[in-house]
Amino acid sequence: MKALELSANKELAVVEREKPNIGENEVLVAIKAAALNHREIWIAQGLYPGMTLPCILGADGAGVVVEAGSQVTADWKDAEVVIYPAYGWGDNNAVPTKQFRVLGMPDPGTLAEYIVVPVENLFPKPKHLNWEEAAALPIAYLTAWRALVYHANINKDSKVLITGIGGGVAQAGLSIAHALGAEVYVTSSKQEKIDISKTHGANGGVNYKDQLWPKQLKDLSGGIDVVLDSSPSAVLDDYFTFLNYGAKIIAYGSTGSRKTTINISKFFLRHIQFIGTAMGSPQEFKDMLAFVSENEIKPVVHSSYVLDEVIDAIDELKAGGQVGKIVVRIE
Ligand SMILES: NC(=O)c1ccc[n+]([C@@H]2O[C@H](COP(=O)([O-])OP(=O)(O)OC[C@H]3O[C@@H](n4cnc5c(N)ncnc54)[C@H](OP(=O)(O)O)[C@@H]3O)[C@@H](O)[C@H]2O)c1
């Protein structure tokens, strides 16, 4: 089978590998589409903890079950599925175990013609989605779902800020928050992305490259209750300009800065909560898929490539011009 492999020398190439064998509780999924995440870029640069190479990359995938192990119930055979993109969450919905790990390093990933996963990683593909849209769901929608529903418990009275709206998780957050009836504001480096997000339900947005963006956001929104944040500022005090008392900052990325500082007195006197989150549990994945189906949400696919062009797809992700997910079709 063809697969995108990162070699021990950190060279990225589409290579031929043996089709993997299944165990008794496992299935072989013929991948129809896989989506890229920033994770592949960090891994290819050797910037991910626990680097174990060589490895087939990719965490997001959707496809058809073509073989099922002896202990797997027969109805999974030929099923159209979306793959829960991790192992080892454990039984506690509040936090994962230390064994929690995402597909695509150290375990083989989805950017391949086939993947073997335990049957418990399978979930039926939402019927209203095509393969590319289904592949765009797992990491982005799971991360945004847990942040907005489990951590922030948003509703129609919430005013939500989503930073860096071009990103995959940010786009997922916009769809989910909009479907829950929240008022949504966005930031972006590009006016064009703010304009597109308004057509997807955002109430407005500001350009984070403008130093006055916190004041502009306050004027536009009147105040923010929840921040879905891929890139907290190096100095979080800027956020006090627009945060309402009791606001929650839910951080899931560190695109802008790996460190931040905050005026701790304002932080506690205003009852602000700063919460870290990463992906979500299998139960949250199931709940998220049900919500996507019920509300007929379609993830935004920015562009689509075939597996032989995957390096170009990764270059496009690195360039950062996208609105939504970059997807790889496995034909
Ligand atoms: N915790 C988790 O479970 C989890 C899951 C997925 C991703 N992540 C992390 O979250 C981050 C975003 O990933 P993604 O896949 O959603 O995004 P992505 O598709 O890689 O896009 C990144 C976006 O970040 C925005 N951005 C860049 N610099 C920024 C800055 N200084 N301030 C605000 N926004 C900025 C850009 O938005 P504009 O073009 O609109 O300016 C860009 O479109 C990455 O660091 C990734 O590793 C974490």
mmCIF file of C-alpha atoms in Angstrom, residues 31-298:
data_model
loop_
_atom_site.group_PDB
_atom_site.id
_atom_site.type_symbol
_atom_site.label_atom_id
_atom_site.label_comp_id
_atom_site.label_asym_id
_atom_site.label_seq_id
_atom_site.Cartn_x
_atom_site.Cartn_y
_atom_site.Cartn_z
ATOM 1 C CA ILE A 31 -9.035 5.090 3.815
ATOM 2 C CA LYS A 32 -11.075 7.246 1.410
ATOM 3 C CA ALA A 33 -9.869 10.609 2.695
ATOM 4 C CA ALA A 34 -7.524 11.929 5.386
ATOM 5 C CA ALA A 35 -7.152 15.514 6.616
ATOM 6 C CA LEU A 36 -4.003 17.375 7.641
ATOM 7 C CA ASN A 37 -3.351 18.990 11.002
ATOM 8 C CA HIS A 38 -0.586 21.258 12.231
ATOM 9 C CA ARG A 39 0.584 18.199 14.154
ATOM 10 C CA GLU A 40 2.109 16.687 10.987
ATOM 11 C CA ILE A 41 4.221 19.825 10.560
ATOM 12 C CA TRP A 42 5.448 19.755 14.177
ATOM 13 C CA ILE A 43 6.289 16.026 13.830
ATOM 14 C CA ALA A 44 8.089 16.478 10.498
ATOM 15 C CA GLN A 45 10.207 19.166 12.185
ATOM 16 C CA GLY A 46 11.017 16.801 15.064
ATOM 17 C CA LEU A 47 9.185 19.135 17.464
ATOM 18 C CA TYR A 48 6.798 16.582 18.962
ATOM 19 C CA PRO A 49 7.351 14.839 22.296
ATOM 20 C CA GLY A 50 8.206 11.100 22.125
ATOM 21 C CA MET A 51 9.452 11.091 18.509
ATOM 22 C CA THR A 52 9.475 7.455 17.281
ATOM 23 C CA LEU A 53 10.430 6.979 13.627
ATOM 24 C CA PRO A 54 9.865 5.777 10.963
ATOM 25 C CA CYS A 55 6.122 6.319 11.097
ATOM 26 C CA ILE A 56 3.143 6.719 8.796
ATOM 27 C CA LEU A 57 1.654 10.144 9.586
ATOM 28 C CA GLY A 58 -1.947 11.380 9.748
ATOM 29 C CA ALA A 59 -4.583 11.413 12.476
ATOM 30 C CA ASP A 60 -7.816 12.287 10.663
ATOM 31 C CA GLY A 61 -9.385 9.645 8.455
ATOM 32 C CA ALA A 62 -12.617 8.261 7.044
ATOM 33 C CA GLY A 63 -13.093 5.113 4.999
ATOM 34 C CA VAL A 64 -14.649 1.683 4.554
ATOM 35 C CA VAL A 65 -14.084 -1.396 6.737
ATOM 36 C CA VAL A 66 -12.696 -4.075 4.394
ATOM 37 C CA GLU A 67 -11.618 -6.732 6.922
ATOM 38 C CA ALA A 68 -12.784 -7.441 10.455
ATOM 39 C CA GLY A 69 -11.128 -9.598 13.149
ATOM 40 C CA SER A 70 -12.746 -12.758 14.509
ATOM 41 C CA GLN A 71 -14.093 -10.981 17.632
ATOM 42 C CA VAL A 72 -15.609 -8.057 15.674
ATOM 43 C CA THR A 73 -19.372 -8.156 15.041
ATOM 44 C CA ALA A 74 -20.263 -8.805 11.407
ATOM 45 C CA ASP A 75 -22.187 -5.557 10.897
ATOM 46 C CA TRP A 76 -18.940 -3.524 10.833
ATOM 47 C CA LYS A 77 -17.884 -5.220 7.570
ATOM 48 C CA ASP A 78 -18.317 -2.750 4.646
ATOM 49 C CA ALA A 79 -19.367 0.009 7.087
ATOM 50 C CA GLU A 80 -18.544 3.626 6.163
ATOM 51 C CA VAL A 81 -16.708 5.030 9.159
ATOM 52 C CA VAL A 82 -14.936 7.991 10.720
ATOM 53 C CA ILE A 83 -11.999 6.998 12.948
ATOM 54 C CA TYR A 84 -11.658 8.289 16.529
ATOM 55 C CA PRO A 85 -8.147 9.739 16.158
ATOM 56 C CA ALA A 86 -6.436 8.554 19.347
ATOM 57 C CA TYR A 87 -5.771 5.712 21.763
ATOM 58 C CA GLY A 88 -5.695 5.476 25.542
ATOM 59 C CA TRP A 89 -8.151 8.169 26.725
ATOM 60 C CA GLY A 90 -9.388 5.815 29.458
ATOM 61 C CA ASP A 91 -12.654 5.817 31.430
ATOM 62 C CA ASN A 92 -12.590 9.302 32.930
ATOM 63 C CA ASN A 93 -14.282 11.850 30.682
ATOM 64 C CA ALA A 94 -12.662 14.717 32.617
ATOM 65 C CA VAL A 95 -9.053 13.878 31.695
ATOM 66 C CA PRO A 96 -7.192 11.348 29.546
ATOM 67 C CA THR A 97 -4.712 8.822 30.937
ATOM 68 C CA LYS A 98 -0.976 9.336 30.498
ATOM 69 C CA GLN A 99 -1.145 6.655 27.766
ATOM 70 C CA PHE A 100 -3.273 8.978 25.605
ATOM 71 C CA ARG A 101 -1.742 9.352 22.150
ATOM 72 C CA VAL A 102 -2.882 10.555 18.746
ATOM 73 C CA LEU A 103 -2.784 8.437 15.577
ATOM 74 C CA GLY A 104 0.142 9.038 13.229
ATOM 75 C CA MET A 105 3.227 8.812 15.538
ATOM 76 C CA PRO A 106 4.123 6.670 17.327
ATOM 77 C CA ASP A 107 1.249 4.486 16.002
ATOM 78 C CA PRO A 108 0.668 4.271 12.221
ATOM 79 C CA GLY A 109 -1.566 7.037 10.869
ATOM 80 C CA THR A 110 -4.278 7.679 8.307
ATOM 81 C CA LEU A 111 -2.259 9.114 5.408
ATOM 82 C CA ALA A 112 -2.158 5.689 3.777
ATOM 83 C CA GLU A 113 -4.335 3.418 1.678
ATOM 84 C CA TYR A 114 -5.097 1.256 4.729
ATOM 85 C CA ILE A 115 -4.983 1.485 8.511
ATOM 86 C CA VAL A 116 -5.603 -1.116 11.225
ATOM 87 C CA VAL A 117 -7.425 0.167 14.317
ATOM 88 C CA PRO A 118 -9.274 -1.460 17.222
ATOM 89 C CA VAL A 119 -12.999 -1.715 16.518
ATOM 90 C CA GLU A 120 -13.756 0.732 19.376
ATOM 91 C CA ASN A 121 -12.151 3.512 17.301
ATOM 92 C CA LEU A 122 -14.877 3.188 14.645
ATOM 93 C CA PHE A 123 -17.886 5.497 14.419
ATOM 94 C CA PRO A 124 -20.442 5.573 11.583
ATOM 95 C CA LYS A 125 -19.797 8.329 9.026
ATOM 96 C CA PRO A 126 -22.479 11.057 9.168
ATOM 97 C CA LYS A 127 -24.655 10.349 6.136
ATOM 98 C CA HIS A 128 -24.896 13.950 4.918
ATOM 99 C CA LEU A 129 -21.117 14.266 4.479
ATOM 100 C CA ASN A 130 -18.910 13.235 1.565
ATOM 101 C CA TRP A 131 -15.570 11.528 2.283
ATOM 102 C CA GLU A 132 -13.533 14.734 2.327
ATOM 103 C CA GLU A 133 -15.940 16.451 4.717
ATOM 104 C CA ALA A 134 -16.043 13.384 6.980
ATOM 105 C CA ALA A 135 -12.226 13.235 7.092
ATOM 106 C CA ALA A 136 -12.156 16.916 8.098
ATOM 107 C CA LEU A 137 -14.059 16.187 11.311
ATOM 108 C CA PRO A 138 -12.021 14.193 13.848
ATOM 109 C CA ILE A 139 -9.337 16.359 15.490
ATOM 110 C CA ALA A 140 -10.753 19.776 14.657
ATOM 111 C CA TYR A 141 -14.363 19.084 15.634
ATOM 112 C CA LEU A 142 -13.504 16.962 18.672
ATOM 113 C CA THR A 143 -11.184 19.671 20.046
ATOM 114 C CA ALA A 144 -13.675 22.474 19.437
ATOM 115 C CA TRP A 145 -16.585 20.387 20.807
ATOM 116 C CA ARG A 146 -14.880 19.611 24.118
ATOM 117 C CA ALA A 147 -13.701 23.216 24.497
ATOM 118 C CA LEU A 148 -17.078 24.826 23.828
ATOM 119 C CA VAL A 149 -19.464 22.228 25.251
ATOM 120 C CA TYR A 150 -17.628 20.428 28.089
ATOM 121 C CA HIS A 151 -15.389 23.274 29.306
ATOM 122 C CA ALA A 152 -17.379 26.396 28.425
ATOM 123 C CA ASN A 153 -20.936 24.992 28.296
ATOM 124 C CA ILE A 154 -21.936 27.721 25.833
ATOM 125 C CA ASN A 155 -25.532 28.521 24.921
ATOM 126 C CA LYS A 156 -27.508 31.150 23.016
ATOM 127 C CA ASP A 157 -26.634 33.804 25.603
ATOM 128 C CA SER A 158 -22.852 33.285 25.263
ATOM 129 C CA LYS A 159 -20.589 35.714 23.462
ATOM 130 C CA VAL A 160 -17.707 33.699 22.049
ATOM 131 C CA LEU A 161 -14.412 34.888 20.561
ATOM 132 C CA ILE A 162 -12.591 32.496 18.228
ATOM 133 C CA THR A 163 -8.996 33.491 17.495
ATOM 134 C CA GLY A 164 -7.202 32.785 14.172
ATOM 135 C CA ILE A 165 -10.367 31.895 12.284
ATOM 136 C CA GLY A 166 -8.435 30.441 9.332
ATOM 137 C CA GLY A 167 -7.495 27.367 11.412
ATOM 138 C CA GLY A 168 -9.262 23.996 11.311
ATOM 139 C CA VAL A 169 -10.272 23.952 14.995
ATOM 140 C CA ALA A 170 -11.359 27.595 14.774
ATOM 141 C CA GLN A 171 -13.626 26.824 11.808
ATOM 142 C CA ALA A 172 -15.106 23.859 13.673
ATOM 143 C CA GLY A 173 -15.658 26.101 16.697
ATOM 144 C CA LEU A 174 -17.508 28.638 14.557
ATOM 145 C CA SER A 175 -19.894 25.963 13.178
ATOM 146 C CA ILE A 176 -20.569 24.477 16.619
ATOM 147 C CA ALA A 177 -20.996 27.815 18.427
ATOM 148 C CA HIS A 178 -23.254 29.132 15.655
ATOM 149 C CA ALA A 179 -25.399 25.971 15.735
ATOM 150 C CA LEU A 180 -25.738 26.376 19.531
ATOM 151 C CA GLY A 181 -27.051 29.895 18.950
ATOM 152 C CA ALA A 182 -24.104 31.779 20.502
ATOM 153 C CA GLU A 183 -22.966 35.206 19.329
ATOM 154 C CA VAL A 184 -19.579 34.619 17.683
ATOM 155 C CA TYR A 185 -16.706 37.024 17.012
ATOM 156 C CA VAL A 186 -13.444 36.110 15.324
ATOM 157 C CA THR A 187 -9.899 37.369 14.854
ATOM 158 C CA SER A 188 -7.753 36.857 11.782
ATOM 159 C CA SER A 189 -4.703 38.289 10.059
ATOM 160 C CA LYS A 190 -6.813 38.723 6.922
ATOM 161 C CA GLN A 191 -9.988 40.746 6.370
ATOM 162 C CA GLU A 192 -10.991 38.266 3.671
ATOM 163 C CA LYS A 193 -11.133 35.439 6.266
ATOM 164 C CA ILE A 194 -13.258 37.614 8.579
ATOM 165 C CA ASP A 195 -15.641 38.316 5.691
ATOM 166 C CA ILE A 196 -15.907 34.589 4.838
ATOM 167 C CA SER A 197 -16.543 33.733 8.507
ATOM 168 C CA LYS A 198 -19.474 36.183 8.552
ATOM 169 C CA THR A 199 -21.081 34.148 5.764
ATOM 170 C CA HIS A 200 -20.637 31.102 8.072
ATOM 171 C CA GLY A 201 -22.452 32.756 10.968
ATOM 172 C CA ALA A 202 -19.887 34.996 12.713
ATOM 173 C CA ASN A 203 -21.265 38.319 13.974
ATOM 174 C CA GLY A 204 -18.046 40.164 13.175
ATOM 175 C CA GLY A 205 -14.299 40.166 13.581
ATOM 176 C CA VAL A 206 -11.102 42.165 13.958
ATOM 177 C CA ASN A 207 -7.570 41.857 12.620
ATOM 178 C CA TYR A 208 -5.153 40.703 15.349
ATOM 179 C CA LYS A 209 -2.247 42.340 13.475
ATOM 180 C CA ASP A 210 -3.739 45.727 14.445
ATOM 181 C CA GLN A 211 -2.453 46.629 17.923
ATOM 182 C CA LEU A 212 -5.823 48.155 18.772
ATOM 183 C CA TRP A 213 -7.704 44.875 18.164
ATOM 184 C CA PRO A 214 -8.736 44.316 21.828
ATOM 185 C CA LYS A 215 -10.435 47.742 21.955
ATOM 186 C CA GLN A 216 -11.986 47.222 18.513
ATOM 187 C CA LEU A 217 -13.341 43.863 19.674
ATOM 188 C CA LYS A 218 -14.797 45.395 22.849
ATOM 189 C CA ASP A 219 -16.539 48.092 20.757
ATOM 190 C CA LEU A 220 -17.864 45.486 18.332
ATOM 191 C CA SER A 221 -19.031 42.852 20.849
ATOM 192 C CA GLY A 222 -19.681 44.762 24.074
ATOM 193 C CA GLY A 223 -17.669 42.048 25.916
ATOM 194 C CA ILE A 224 -16.710 38.379 25.571
ATOM 195 C CA ASP A 225 -17.661 35.407 27.802
ATOM 196 C CA VAL A 226 -15.617 32.622 26.190
ATOM 197 C CA VAL A 227 -12.411 32.665 24.134
ATOM 198 C CA LEU A 228 -11.639 29.604 21.997
ATOM 199 C CA ASP A 229 -7.939 30.298 21.703
ATOM 200 C CA SER A 230 -5.321 28.770 19.393
ATOM 201 C CA SER A 231 -2.826 31.484 20.157
ATOM 202 C CA PRO A 232 -3.012 33.290 23.487
ATOM 203 C CA SER A 233 -1.099 36.599 23.310
ATOM 204 C CA ALA A 234 2.348 36.801 24.938
ATOM 205 C CA VAL A 235 0.763 39.322 27.321
ATOM 206 C CA LEU A 236 -2.757 38.189 28.209
ATOM 207 C CA ASP A 237 -3.535 41.506 29.918
ATOM 208 C CA ASP A 238 -4.726 42.733 26.512
ATOM 209 C CA TYR A 239 -7.709 40.425 26.957
ATOM 210 C CA PHE A 240 -8.970 42.366 30.012
ATOM 211 C CA THR A 241 -10.056 45.058 27.534
ATOM 212 C CA PHE A 242 -12.844 42.804 26.261
ATOM 213 C CA LEU A 243 -13.313 39.926 28.770
ATOM 214 C CA ASN A 244 -16.520 39.987 30.818
ATOM 215 C CA TYR A 245 -16.365 39.105 34.513
ATOM 216 C CA GLY A 246 -16.356 35.297 34.853
ATOM 217 C CA ALA A 247 -15.051 34.797 31.311
ATOM 218 C CA LYS A 248 -13.315 31.555 30.312
ATOM 219 C CA ILE A 249 -10.257 31.403 28.067
ATOM 220 C CA ILE A 250 -10.056 27.894 26.612
ATOM 221 C CA ALA A 251 -6.572 27.414 25.146
ATOM 222 C CA TYR A 252 -5.880 24.532 22.756
ATOM 223 C CA GLY A 253 -2.868 25.798 20.777
ATOM 224 C CA SER A 254 0.217 27.937 21.062
ATOM 225 C CA THR A 255 0.533 29.275 17.538
ATOM 226 C CA GLY A 256 1.239 32.879 18.610
ATOM 227 C CA SER A 257 3.408 32.347 21.673
ATOM 228 C CA ARG A 258 4.486 29.424 23.866
ATOM 229 C CA LYS A 259 4.578 31.599 26.991
ATOM 230 C CA THR A 260 2.213 34.171 28.352
ATOM 231 C CA THR A 261 1.982 36.522 31.322
ATOM 232 C CA ILE A 262 -1.068 37.915 33.065
ATOM 233 C CA ASN A 263 -1.952 40.518 35.678
ATOM 234 C CA ILE A 264 -2.949 38.039 38.383
ATOM 235 C CA SER A 265 -4.923 40.581 40.451
ATOM 236 C CA LYS A 266 -7.246 41.408 37.561
ATOM 237 C CA PHE A 267 -7.410 37.691 36.811
ATOM 238 C CA PHE A 268 -8.871 36.717 40.176
ATOM 239 C CA LEU A 269 -10.833 39.885 40.909
ATOM 240 C CA ARG A 270 -12.705 39.385 37.622
ATOM 241 C CA HIS A 271 -13.190 35.636 38.260
ATOM 242 C CA ILE A 272 -11.512 34.693 34.973
ATOM 243 C CA GLN A 273 -10.830 31.012 34.215
ATOM 244 C CA PHE A 274 -7.910 29.939 32.021
ATOM 245 C CA ILE A 275 -8.456 26.342 30.874
ATOM 246 C CA GLY A 276 -6.248 24.039 28.801
ATOM 247 C CA THR A 277 -7.798 21.419 26.543
ATOM 248 C CA ALA A 278 -6.642 18.808 24.058
ATOM 249 C CA MET A 279 -8.931 16.771 21.809
ATOM 250 C CA GLY A 280 -11.574 14.766 23.731
ATOM 251 C CA SER A 281 -12.890 11.376 24.860
ATOM 252 C CA PRO A 282 -14.518 8.712 22.650
ATOM 253 C CA GLN A 283 -17.883 9.611 24.276
ATOM 254 C CA GLU A 284 -17.379 13.271 23.277
ATOM 255 C CA PHE A 285 -16.476 12.124 19.751
ATOM 256 C CA LYS A 286 -19.773 10.214 19.592
ATOM 257 C CA ASP A 287 -21.715 13.209 20.946
ATOM 258 C CA MET A 288 -19.979 15.547 18.504
ATOM 259 C CA LEU A 289 -20.839 13.298 15.520
ATOM 260 C CA ALA A 290 -24.488 13.138 16.648
ATOM 261 C CA PHE A 291 -24.580 16.949 16.901
ATOM 262 C CA VAL A 292 -22.993 17.333 13.437
ATOM 263 C CA SER A 293 -25.586 14.947 11.953
ATOM 264 C CA GLU A 294 -28.542 16.514 13.773
ATOM 265 C CA ASN A 295 -27.578 20.013 12.652
ATOM 266 C CA GLU A 296 -26.363 18.879 9.209
ATOM 267 C CA ILE A 297 -23.086 20.714 9.777
ATOM 268 C CA LYS A 298 -20.609 20.518 6.900
#
